Short mmCIF file of the C-alpha atoms (twelve columns), coordinates in Angstrom:
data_MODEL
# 
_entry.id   MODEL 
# 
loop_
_atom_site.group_PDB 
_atom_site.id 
_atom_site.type_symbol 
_atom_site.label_atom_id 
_atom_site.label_alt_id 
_atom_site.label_comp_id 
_atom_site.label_asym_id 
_atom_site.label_seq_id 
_atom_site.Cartn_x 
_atom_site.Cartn_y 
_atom_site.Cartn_z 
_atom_site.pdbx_PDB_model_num 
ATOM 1   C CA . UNK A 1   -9.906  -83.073 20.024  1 
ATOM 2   C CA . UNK A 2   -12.173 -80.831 22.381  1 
ATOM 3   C CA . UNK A 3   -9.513  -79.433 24.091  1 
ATOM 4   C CA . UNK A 4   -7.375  -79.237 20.755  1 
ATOM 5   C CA . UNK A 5   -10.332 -77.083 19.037  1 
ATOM 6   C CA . UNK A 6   -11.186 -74.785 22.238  1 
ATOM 7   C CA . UNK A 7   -7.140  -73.531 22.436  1 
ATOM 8   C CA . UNK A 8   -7.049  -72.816 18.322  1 
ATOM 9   C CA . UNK A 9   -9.882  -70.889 18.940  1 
ATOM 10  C CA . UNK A 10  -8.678  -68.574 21.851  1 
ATOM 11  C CA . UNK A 11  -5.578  -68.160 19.679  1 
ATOM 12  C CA . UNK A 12  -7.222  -66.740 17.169  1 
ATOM 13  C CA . UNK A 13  -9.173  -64.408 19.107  1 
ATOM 14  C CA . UNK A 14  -5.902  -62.816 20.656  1 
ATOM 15  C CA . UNK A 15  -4.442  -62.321 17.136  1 
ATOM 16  C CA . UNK A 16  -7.484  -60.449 15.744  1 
ATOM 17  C CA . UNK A 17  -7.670  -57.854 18.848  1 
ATOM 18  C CA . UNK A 18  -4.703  -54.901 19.532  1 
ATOM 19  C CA . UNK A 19  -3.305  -54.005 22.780  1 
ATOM 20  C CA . UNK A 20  -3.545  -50.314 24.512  1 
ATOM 21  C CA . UNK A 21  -0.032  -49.971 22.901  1 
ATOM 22  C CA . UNK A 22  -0.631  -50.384 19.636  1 
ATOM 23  C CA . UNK A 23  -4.202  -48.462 19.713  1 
ATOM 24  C CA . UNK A 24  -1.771  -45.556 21.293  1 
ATOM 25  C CA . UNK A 25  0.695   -45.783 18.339  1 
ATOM 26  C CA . UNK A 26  -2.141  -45.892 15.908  1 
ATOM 27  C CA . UNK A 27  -3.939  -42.778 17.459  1 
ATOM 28  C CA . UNK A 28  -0.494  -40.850 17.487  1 
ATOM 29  C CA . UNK A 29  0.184   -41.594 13.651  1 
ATOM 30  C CA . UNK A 30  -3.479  -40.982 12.406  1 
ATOM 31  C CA . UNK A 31  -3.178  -36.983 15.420  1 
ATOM 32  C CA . UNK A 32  0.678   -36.641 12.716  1 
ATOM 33  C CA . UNK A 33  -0.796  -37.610 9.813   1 
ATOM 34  C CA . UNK A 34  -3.659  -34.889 10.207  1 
ATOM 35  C CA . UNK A 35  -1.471  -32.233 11.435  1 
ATOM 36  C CA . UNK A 36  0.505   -32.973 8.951   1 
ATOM 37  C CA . UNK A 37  -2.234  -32.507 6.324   1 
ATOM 38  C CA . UNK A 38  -3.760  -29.208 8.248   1 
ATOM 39  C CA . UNK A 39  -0.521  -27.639 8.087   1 
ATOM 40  C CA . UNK A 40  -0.087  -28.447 4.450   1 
ATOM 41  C CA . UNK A 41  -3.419  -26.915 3.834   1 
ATOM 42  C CA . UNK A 42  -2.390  -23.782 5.596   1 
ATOM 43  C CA . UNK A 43  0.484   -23.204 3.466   1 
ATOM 44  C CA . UNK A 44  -1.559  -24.118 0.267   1 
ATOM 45  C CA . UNK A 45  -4.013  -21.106 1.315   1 
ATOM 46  C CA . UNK A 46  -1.146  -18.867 2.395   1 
ATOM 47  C CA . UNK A 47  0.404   -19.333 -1.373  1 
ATOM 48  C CA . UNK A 48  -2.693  -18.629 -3.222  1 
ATOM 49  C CA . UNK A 49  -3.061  -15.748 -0.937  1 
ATOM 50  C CA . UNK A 50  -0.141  -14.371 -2.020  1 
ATOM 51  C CA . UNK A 51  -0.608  -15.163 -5.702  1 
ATOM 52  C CA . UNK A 52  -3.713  -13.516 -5.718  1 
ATOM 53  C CA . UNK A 53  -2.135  -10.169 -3.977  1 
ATOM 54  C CA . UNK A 54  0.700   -10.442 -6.501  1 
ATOM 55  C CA . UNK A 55  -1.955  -10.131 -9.125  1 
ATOM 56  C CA . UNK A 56  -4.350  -8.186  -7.155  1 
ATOM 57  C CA . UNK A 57  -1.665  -4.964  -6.611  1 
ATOM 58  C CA . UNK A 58  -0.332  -5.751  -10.382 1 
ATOM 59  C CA . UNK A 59  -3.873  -4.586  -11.546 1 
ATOM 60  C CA . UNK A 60  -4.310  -1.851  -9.059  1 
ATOM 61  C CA . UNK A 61  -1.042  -0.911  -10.637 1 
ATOM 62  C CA . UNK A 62  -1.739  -0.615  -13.989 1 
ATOM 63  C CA . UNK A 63  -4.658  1.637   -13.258 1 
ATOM 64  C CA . UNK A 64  -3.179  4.035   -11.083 1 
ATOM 65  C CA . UNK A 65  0.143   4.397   -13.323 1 
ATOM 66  C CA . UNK A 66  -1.852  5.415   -15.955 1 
ATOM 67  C CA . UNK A 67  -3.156  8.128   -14.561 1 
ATOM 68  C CA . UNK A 68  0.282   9.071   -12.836 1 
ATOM 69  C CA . UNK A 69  2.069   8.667   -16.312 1 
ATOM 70  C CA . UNK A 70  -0.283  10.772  -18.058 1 
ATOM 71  C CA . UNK A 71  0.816   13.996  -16.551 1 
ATOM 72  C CA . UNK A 72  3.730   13.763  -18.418 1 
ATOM 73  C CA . UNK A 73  1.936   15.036  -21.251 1 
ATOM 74  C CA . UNK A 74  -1.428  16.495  -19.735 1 
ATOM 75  C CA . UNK A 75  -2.552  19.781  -21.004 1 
ATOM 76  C CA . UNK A 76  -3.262  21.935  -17.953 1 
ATOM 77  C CA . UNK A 77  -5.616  24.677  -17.031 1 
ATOM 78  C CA . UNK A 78  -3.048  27.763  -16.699 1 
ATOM 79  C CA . UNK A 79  -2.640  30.835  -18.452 1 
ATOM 80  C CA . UNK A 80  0.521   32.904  -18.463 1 
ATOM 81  C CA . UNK A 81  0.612   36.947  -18.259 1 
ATOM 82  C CA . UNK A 82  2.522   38.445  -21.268 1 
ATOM 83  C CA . UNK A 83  5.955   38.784  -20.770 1 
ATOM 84  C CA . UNK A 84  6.105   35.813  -17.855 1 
ATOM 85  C CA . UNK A 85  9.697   34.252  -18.682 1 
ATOM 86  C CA . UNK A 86  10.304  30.527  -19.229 1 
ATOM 87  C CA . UNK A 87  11.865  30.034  -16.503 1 
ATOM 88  C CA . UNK A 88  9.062   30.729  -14.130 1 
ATOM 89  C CA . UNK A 89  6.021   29.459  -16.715 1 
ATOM 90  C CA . UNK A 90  7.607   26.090  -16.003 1 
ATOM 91  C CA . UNK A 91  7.717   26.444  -12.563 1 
ATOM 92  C CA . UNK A 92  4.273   26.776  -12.452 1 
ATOM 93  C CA . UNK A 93  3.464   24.225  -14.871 1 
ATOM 94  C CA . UNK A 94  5.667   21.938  -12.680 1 
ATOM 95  C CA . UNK A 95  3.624   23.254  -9.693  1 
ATOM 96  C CA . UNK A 96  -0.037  22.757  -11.794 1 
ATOM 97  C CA . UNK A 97  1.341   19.010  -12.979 1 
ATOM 98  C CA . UNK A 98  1.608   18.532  -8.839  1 
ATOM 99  C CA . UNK A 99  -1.608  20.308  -7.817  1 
ATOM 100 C CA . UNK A 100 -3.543  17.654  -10.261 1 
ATOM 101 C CA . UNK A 101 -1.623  14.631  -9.026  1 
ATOM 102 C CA . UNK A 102 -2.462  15.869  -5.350  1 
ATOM 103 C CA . UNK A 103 -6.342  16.553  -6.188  1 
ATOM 104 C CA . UNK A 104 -6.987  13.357  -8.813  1 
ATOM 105 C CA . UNK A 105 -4.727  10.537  -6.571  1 
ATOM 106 C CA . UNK A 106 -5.437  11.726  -3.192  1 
ATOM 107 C CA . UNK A 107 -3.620  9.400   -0.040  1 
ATOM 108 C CA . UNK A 108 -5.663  11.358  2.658   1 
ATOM 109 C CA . UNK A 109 -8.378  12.966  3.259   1 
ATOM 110 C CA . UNK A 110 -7.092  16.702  3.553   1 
ATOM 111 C CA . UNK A 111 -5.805  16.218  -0.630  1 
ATOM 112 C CA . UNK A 112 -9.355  16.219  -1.145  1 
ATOM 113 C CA . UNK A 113 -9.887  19.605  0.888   1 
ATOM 114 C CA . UNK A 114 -11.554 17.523  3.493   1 
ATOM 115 C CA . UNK A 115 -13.498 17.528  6.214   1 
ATOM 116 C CA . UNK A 116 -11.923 21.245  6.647   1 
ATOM 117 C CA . UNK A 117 -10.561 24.081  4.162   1 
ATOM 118 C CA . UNK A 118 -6.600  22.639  5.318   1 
ATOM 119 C CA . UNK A 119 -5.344  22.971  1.792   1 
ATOM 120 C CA . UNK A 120 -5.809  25.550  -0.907  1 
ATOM 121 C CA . UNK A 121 -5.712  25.627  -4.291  1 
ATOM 122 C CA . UNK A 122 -1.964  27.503  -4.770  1 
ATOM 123 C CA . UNK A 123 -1.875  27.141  -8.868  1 
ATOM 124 C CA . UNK A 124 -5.092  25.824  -10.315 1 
ATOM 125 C CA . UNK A 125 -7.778  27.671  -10.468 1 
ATOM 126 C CA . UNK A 126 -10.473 25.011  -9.897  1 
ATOM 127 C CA . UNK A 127 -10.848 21.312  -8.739  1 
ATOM 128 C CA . UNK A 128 -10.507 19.298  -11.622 1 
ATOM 129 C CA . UNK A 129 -13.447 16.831  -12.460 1 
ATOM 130 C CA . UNK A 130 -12.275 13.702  -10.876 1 
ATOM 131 C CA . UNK A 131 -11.580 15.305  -7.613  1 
ATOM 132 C CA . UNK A 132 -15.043 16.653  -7.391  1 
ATOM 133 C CA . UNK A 133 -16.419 13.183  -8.422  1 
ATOM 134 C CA . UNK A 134 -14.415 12.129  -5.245  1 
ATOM 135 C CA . UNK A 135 -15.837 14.556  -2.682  1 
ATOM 136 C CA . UNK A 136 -19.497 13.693  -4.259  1 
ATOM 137 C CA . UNK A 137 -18.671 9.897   -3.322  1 
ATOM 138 C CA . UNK A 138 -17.838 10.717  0.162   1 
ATOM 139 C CA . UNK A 139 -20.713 13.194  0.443   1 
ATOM 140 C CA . UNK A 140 -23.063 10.223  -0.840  1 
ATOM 141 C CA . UNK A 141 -21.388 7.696   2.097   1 
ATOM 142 C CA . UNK A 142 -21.588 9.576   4.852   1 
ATOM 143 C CA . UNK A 143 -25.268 10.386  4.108   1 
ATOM 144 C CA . UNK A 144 -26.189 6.604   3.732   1 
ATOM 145 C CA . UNK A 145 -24.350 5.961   6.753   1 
ATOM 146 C CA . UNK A 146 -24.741 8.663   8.594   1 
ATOM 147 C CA . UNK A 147 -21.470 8.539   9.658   1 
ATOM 148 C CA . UNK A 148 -18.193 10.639  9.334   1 
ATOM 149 C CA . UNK A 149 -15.468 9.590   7.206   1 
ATOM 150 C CA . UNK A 150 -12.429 8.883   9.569   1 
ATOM 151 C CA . UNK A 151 -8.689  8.814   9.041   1 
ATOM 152 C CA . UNK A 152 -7.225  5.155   10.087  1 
ATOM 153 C CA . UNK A 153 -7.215  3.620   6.487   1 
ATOM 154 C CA . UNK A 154 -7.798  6.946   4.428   1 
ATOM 155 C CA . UNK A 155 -5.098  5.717   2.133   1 
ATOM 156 C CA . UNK A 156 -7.373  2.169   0.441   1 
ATOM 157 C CA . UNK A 157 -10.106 4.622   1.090   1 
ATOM 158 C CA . UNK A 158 -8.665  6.975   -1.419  1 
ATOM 159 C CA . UNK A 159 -7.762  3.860   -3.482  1 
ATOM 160 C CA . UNK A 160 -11.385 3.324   -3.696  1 
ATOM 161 C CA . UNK A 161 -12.259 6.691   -4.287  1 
ATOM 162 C CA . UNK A 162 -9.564  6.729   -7.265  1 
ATOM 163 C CA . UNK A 163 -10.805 3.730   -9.019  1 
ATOM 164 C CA . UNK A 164 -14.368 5.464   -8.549  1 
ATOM 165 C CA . UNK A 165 -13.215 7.618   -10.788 1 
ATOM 166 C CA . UNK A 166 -11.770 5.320   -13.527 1 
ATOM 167 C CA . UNK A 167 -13.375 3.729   -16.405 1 
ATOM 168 C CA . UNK A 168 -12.741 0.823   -18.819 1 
ATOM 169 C CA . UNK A 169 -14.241 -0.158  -22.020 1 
ATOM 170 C CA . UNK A 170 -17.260 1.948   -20.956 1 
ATOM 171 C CA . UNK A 171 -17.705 0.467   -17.470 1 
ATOM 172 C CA . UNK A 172 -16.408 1.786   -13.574 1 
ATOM 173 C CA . UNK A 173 -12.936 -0.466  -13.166 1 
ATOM 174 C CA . UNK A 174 -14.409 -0.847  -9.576  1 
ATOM 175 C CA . UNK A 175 -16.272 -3.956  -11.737 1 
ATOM 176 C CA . UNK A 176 -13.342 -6.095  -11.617 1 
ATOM 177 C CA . UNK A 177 -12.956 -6.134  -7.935  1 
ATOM 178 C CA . UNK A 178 -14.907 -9.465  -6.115  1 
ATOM 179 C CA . UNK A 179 -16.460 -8.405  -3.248  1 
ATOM 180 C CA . UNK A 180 -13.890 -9.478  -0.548  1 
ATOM 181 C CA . UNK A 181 -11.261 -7.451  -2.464  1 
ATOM 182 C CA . UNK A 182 -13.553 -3.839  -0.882  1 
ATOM 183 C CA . UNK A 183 -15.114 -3.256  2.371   1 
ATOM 184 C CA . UNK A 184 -15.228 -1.031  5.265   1 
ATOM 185 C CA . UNK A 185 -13.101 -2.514  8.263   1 
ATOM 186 C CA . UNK A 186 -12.815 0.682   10.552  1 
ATOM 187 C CA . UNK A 187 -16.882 1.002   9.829   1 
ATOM 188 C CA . UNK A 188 -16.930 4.826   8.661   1 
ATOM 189 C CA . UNK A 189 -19.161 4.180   5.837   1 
ATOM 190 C CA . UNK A 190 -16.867 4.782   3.052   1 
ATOM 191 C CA . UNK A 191 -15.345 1.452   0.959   1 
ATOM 192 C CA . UNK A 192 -11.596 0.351   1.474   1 
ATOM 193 C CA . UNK A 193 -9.337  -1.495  -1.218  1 
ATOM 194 C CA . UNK A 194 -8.862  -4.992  0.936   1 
ATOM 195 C CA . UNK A 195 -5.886  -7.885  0.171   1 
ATOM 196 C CA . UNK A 196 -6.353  -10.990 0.218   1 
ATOM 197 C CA . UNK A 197 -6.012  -10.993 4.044   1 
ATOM 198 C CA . UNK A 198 -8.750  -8.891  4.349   1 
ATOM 199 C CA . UNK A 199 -6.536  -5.823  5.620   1 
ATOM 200 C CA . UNK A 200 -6.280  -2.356  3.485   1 
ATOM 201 C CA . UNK A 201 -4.287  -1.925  0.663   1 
ATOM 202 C CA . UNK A 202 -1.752  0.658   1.435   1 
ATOM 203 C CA . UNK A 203 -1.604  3.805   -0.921  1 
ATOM 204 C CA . UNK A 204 1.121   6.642   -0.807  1 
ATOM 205 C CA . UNK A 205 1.250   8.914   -3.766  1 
ATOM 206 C CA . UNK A 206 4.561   10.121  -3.047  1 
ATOM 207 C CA . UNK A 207 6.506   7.811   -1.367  1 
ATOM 208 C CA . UNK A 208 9.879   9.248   -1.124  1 
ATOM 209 C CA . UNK A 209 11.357  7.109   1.924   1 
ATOM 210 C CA . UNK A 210 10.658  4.014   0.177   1 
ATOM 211 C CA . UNK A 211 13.873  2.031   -2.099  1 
ATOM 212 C CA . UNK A 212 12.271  -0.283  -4.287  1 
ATOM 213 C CA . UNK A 213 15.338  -2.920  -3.636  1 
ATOM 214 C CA . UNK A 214 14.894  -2.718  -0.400  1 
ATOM 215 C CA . UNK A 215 12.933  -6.020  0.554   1 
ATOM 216 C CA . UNK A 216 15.286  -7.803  -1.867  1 
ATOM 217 C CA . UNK A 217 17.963  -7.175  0.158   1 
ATOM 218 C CA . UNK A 218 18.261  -8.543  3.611   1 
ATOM 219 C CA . UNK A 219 21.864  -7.667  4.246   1 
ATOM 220 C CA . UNK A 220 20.819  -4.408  5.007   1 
ATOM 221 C CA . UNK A 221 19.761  -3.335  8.635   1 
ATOM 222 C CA . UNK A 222 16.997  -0.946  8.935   1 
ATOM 223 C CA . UNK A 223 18.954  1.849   9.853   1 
ATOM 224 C CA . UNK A 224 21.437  0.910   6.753   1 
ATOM 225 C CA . UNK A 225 17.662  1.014   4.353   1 
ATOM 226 C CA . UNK A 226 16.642  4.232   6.705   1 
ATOM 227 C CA . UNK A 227 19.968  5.892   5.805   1 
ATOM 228 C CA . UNK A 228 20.253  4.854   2.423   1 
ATOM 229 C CA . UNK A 229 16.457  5.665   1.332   1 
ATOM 230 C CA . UNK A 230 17.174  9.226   3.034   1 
ATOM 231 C CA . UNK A 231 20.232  9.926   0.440   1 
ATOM 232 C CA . UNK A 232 18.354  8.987   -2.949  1 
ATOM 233 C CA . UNK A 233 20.238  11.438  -5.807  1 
ATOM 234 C CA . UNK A 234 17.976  12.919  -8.471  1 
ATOM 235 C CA . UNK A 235 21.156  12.830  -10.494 1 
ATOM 236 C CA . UNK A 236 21.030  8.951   -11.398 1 
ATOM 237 C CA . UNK A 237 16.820  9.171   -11.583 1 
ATOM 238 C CA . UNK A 238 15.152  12.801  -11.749 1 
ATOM 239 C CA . UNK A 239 12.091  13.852  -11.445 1 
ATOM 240 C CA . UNK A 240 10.591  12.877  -15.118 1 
ATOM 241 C CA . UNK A 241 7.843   15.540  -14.240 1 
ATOM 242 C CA . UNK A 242 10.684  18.178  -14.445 1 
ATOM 243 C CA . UNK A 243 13.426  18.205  -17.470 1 
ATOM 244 C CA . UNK A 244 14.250  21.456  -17.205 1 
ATOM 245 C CA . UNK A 245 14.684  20.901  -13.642 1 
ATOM 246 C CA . UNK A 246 12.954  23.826  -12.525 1 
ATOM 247 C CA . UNK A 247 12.613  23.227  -9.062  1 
ATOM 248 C CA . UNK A 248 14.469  25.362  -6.903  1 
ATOM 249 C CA . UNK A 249 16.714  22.595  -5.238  1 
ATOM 250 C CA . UNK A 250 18.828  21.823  -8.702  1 
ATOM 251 C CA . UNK A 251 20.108  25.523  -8.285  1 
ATOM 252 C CA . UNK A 252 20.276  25.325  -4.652  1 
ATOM 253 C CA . UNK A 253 23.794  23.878  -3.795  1 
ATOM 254 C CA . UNK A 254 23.127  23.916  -0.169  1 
ATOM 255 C CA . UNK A 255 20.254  20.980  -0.751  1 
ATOM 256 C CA . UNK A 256 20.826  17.424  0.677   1 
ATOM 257 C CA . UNK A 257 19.252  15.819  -2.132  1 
ATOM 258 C CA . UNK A 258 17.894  16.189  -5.296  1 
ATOM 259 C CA . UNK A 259 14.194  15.938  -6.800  1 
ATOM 260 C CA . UNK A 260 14.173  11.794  -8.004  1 
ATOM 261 C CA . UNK A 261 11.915  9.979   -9.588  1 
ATOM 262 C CA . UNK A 262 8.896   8.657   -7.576  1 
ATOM 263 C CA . UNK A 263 6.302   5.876   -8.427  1 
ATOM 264 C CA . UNK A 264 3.081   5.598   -6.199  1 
ATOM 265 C CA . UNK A 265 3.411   2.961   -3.547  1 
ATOM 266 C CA . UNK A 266 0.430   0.477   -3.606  1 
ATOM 267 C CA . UNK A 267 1.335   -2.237  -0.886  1 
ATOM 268 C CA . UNK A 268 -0.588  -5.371  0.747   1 
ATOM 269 C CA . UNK A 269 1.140   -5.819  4.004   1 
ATOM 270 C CA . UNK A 270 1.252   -9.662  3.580   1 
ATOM 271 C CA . UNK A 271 1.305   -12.523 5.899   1 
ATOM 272 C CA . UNK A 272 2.212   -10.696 8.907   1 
ATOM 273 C CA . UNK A 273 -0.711  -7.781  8.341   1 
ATOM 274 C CA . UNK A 274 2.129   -5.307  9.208   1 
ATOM 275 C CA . UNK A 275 3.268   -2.363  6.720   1 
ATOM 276 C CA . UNK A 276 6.742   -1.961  8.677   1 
ATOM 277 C CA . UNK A 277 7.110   1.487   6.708   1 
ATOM 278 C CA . UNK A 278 6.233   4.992   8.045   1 
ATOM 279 C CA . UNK A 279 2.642   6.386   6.890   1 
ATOM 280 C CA . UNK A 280 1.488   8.350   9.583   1 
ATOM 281 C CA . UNK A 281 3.437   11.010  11.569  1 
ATOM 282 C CA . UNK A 282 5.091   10.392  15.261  1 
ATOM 283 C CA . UNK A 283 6.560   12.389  18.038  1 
ATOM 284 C CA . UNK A 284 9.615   10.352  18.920  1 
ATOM 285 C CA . UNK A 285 9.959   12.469  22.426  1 
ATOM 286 C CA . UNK A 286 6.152   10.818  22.722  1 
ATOM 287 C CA . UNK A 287 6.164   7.250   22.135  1 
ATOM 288 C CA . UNK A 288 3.104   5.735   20.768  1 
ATOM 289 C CA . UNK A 289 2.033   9.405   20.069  1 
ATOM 290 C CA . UNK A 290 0.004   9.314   15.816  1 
ATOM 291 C CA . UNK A 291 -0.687  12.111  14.065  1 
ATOM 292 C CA . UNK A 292 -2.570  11.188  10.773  1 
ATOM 293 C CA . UNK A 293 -1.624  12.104  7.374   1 
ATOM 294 C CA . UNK A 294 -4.808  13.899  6.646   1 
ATOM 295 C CA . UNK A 295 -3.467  16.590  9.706   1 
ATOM 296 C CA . UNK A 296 -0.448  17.143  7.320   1 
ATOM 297 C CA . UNK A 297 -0.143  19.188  4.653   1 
ATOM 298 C CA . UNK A 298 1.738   18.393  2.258   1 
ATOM 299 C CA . UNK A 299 0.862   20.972  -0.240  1 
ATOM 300 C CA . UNK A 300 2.123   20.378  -3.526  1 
ATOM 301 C CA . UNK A 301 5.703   19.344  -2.326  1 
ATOM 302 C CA . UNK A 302 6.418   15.255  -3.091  1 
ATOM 303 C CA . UNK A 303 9.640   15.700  -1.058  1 
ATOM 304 C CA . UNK A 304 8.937   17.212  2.656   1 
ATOM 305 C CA . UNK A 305 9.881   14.829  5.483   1 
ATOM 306 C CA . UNK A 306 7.105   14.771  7.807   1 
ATOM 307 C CA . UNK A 307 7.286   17.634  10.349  1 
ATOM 308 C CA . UNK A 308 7.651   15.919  14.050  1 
ATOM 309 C CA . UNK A 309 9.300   12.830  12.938  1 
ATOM 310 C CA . UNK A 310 11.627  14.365  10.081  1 
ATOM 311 C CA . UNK A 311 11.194  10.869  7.832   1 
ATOM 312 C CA . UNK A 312 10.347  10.341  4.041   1 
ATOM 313 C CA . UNK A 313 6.974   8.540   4.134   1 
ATOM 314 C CA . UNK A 314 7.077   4.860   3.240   1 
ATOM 315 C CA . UNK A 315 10.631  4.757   5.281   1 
ATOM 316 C CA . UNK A 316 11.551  1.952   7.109   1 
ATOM 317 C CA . UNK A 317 10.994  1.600   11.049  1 
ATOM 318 C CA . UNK A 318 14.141  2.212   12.746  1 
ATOM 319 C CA . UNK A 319 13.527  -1.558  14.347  1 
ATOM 320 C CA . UNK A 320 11.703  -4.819  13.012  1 
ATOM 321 C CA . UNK A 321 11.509  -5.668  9.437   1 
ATOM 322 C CA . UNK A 322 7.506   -5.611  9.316   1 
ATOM 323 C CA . UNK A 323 8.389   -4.956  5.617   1 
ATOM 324 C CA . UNK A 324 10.159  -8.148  4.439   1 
ATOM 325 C CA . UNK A 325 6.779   -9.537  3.121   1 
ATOM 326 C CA . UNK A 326 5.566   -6.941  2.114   1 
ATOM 327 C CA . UNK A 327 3.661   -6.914  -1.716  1 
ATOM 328 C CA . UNK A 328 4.095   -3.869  -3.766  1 
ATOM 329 C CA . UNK A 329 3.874   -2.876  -7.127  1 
ATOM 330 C CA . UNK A 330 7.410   -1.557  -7.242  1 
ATOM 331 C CA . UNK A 331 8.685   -4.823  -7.791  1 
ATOM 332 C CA . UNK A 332 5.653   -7.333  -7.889  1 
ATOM 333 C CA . UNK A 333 5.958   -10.543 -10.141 1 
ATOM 334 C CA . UNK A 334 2.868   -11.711 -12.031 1 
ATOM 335 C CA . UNK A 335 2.661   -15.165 -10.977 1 
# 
């Protein structure tokens, strides 16, 4: 009975222990399991951060196209000399109706007439309200800060600066920003639009390289975008800030495009944190060679290709498709 009772018990002792094995198998299904979960979790994050840009640039939208859209019908601050003909008095109004979209949605620091006298008033005959609200703003940071407002991310700084000067139902639309959706990431003092992935929202008032298709359609190479965004016809969208298509290259047979339609580019660059679109000027015989927009002037022309590089801004690199992820309010879905 003894030794009966003494082996049942070591053979239950050997069934309630595990082996090195099966502690190794164990330990390599719980290390799965967790990755599993962590990577689950990532995506999780990654979707809500893109639901909350998709939303994020649909608001930014609406504000910034109503200003834009207003100039359709804006009354502006011109007079005519008796005897001007129609012809040129809607030149000039054309002209005036660009002046105001320069000075009231600024993408750089020189549409503001900033830090130096680089641009001119060449219609107007004053800075309108809103752009001296602007240049009051940046007066106010740098003197906080003591610092000097700097170029790298002039475009969400101008955002900023544009929603500064934008109210609704009585109160700064600047309210309905949290405060990880603005800060100052190159440190210059003045306040940045941020996306969800904490990088700046990218702003171009007038960006004439960029298709609005042209994420949606991966086919394309792009060179094949770069070439097709470079041949836009006014023809099948004008400019809707010119129906009597006053501006000089309707008349001008020898021009390779146009004047089309344009709708301000407001862009998060997405998962990636890269824009993939031009918005500085380059010197292709000096690689790696950036010359900021606020060293160009643009003047009051939507359409010039920037000088060294000869590109629309907002076209697409020659290589890498930095783009494809890209969330802008040219074709942004409300989630």
């Amino acid at each position: 009975m003894k030794i009966t009772f003494t082996h049942h018990r070591r053979s239950a002792a050997s069934r309630q222990g595990f082996t090195l094995v099966e502690l190794l198998i164990a330990i390599t299904i719980l290390a799965m399991l967790s990755a599993l979960s962590m990577s689950m979790l990532r995506n999780v994050a990654e979707y809500s951060r893109i639901d909350r840009a998709k939303v994020m640039v649909k608001r930014l939208d609406s504000y910034v196209m109503e200003r834009y859209n207003g100039y359709q019908t804006r009354t502006v601050p011109i007079r005519f000399a008796a005897g001007t003909s129609p012809q040129v008095a809607a030149q000039t109004r054309l002209q005036a109706i660009r002046e105001l979209m320069r000075l009231e949605l600024p993408d750089r620091q020189g549409d503001l007439d900033y830090p130096n006298a680089t641009v001119r008033l060449q219609v107007l005959t004053s800075v309108p309200s809103a752009a001296r609200a602007m240049r009051r703003k940046i007066a106010g940071f740098e003197a906080a800060s003591g610092k000097t407002w700097s170029a790298p991310n002039e475009g969400a700084e101008c955002l900023y600066l544009i929603l500064a000067t934008m109210q609704s139902d009585g109160k700064s639309v600047l309210d309905v920003f949290s405060a990880s959706e603005i800060g100052d990431t190159d440190n210059d003092g003045v306040p940045e639009i941020l996306d969800p992935w904490g990088v700046p929202i990218v702003f171009i008032r007038w960006p004439a390289g960029f298709l609005s298709d042209a994420p949606l359609n991966p086919l394309l190479s792009p060179n094949q975008l770069m070439v097709t965004s470079q041949i836009q016809d006014g023809t099948e969208a004008p400019d809707p800030f010119d129906p009597l298509k006053v501006d000089p290259r309707w008349s001008n047979a020898s021009s390779t495009f146009k004047p089309f339609a344009l709708k301000p580019l407001i862009c998060s660059c997405g998962q990636d944190r890269e824009i993939g679109l031009v918005t500085f000027d380059y010197d292709p015989s000096a690689p790696g060679t950036i010359i900021p927009l606020f060293q160009y002037d643009q003047g009051n022309d939507p359409y010039i290709k920037l000088p060294n590089c000869q590109r629309w801004l907002a076209e697409p690199f020659e290589s890498g498709e930095g783009y494809q992820d890209n969330i802008t309010n040219h074709y942004v879905e409300t989630p």
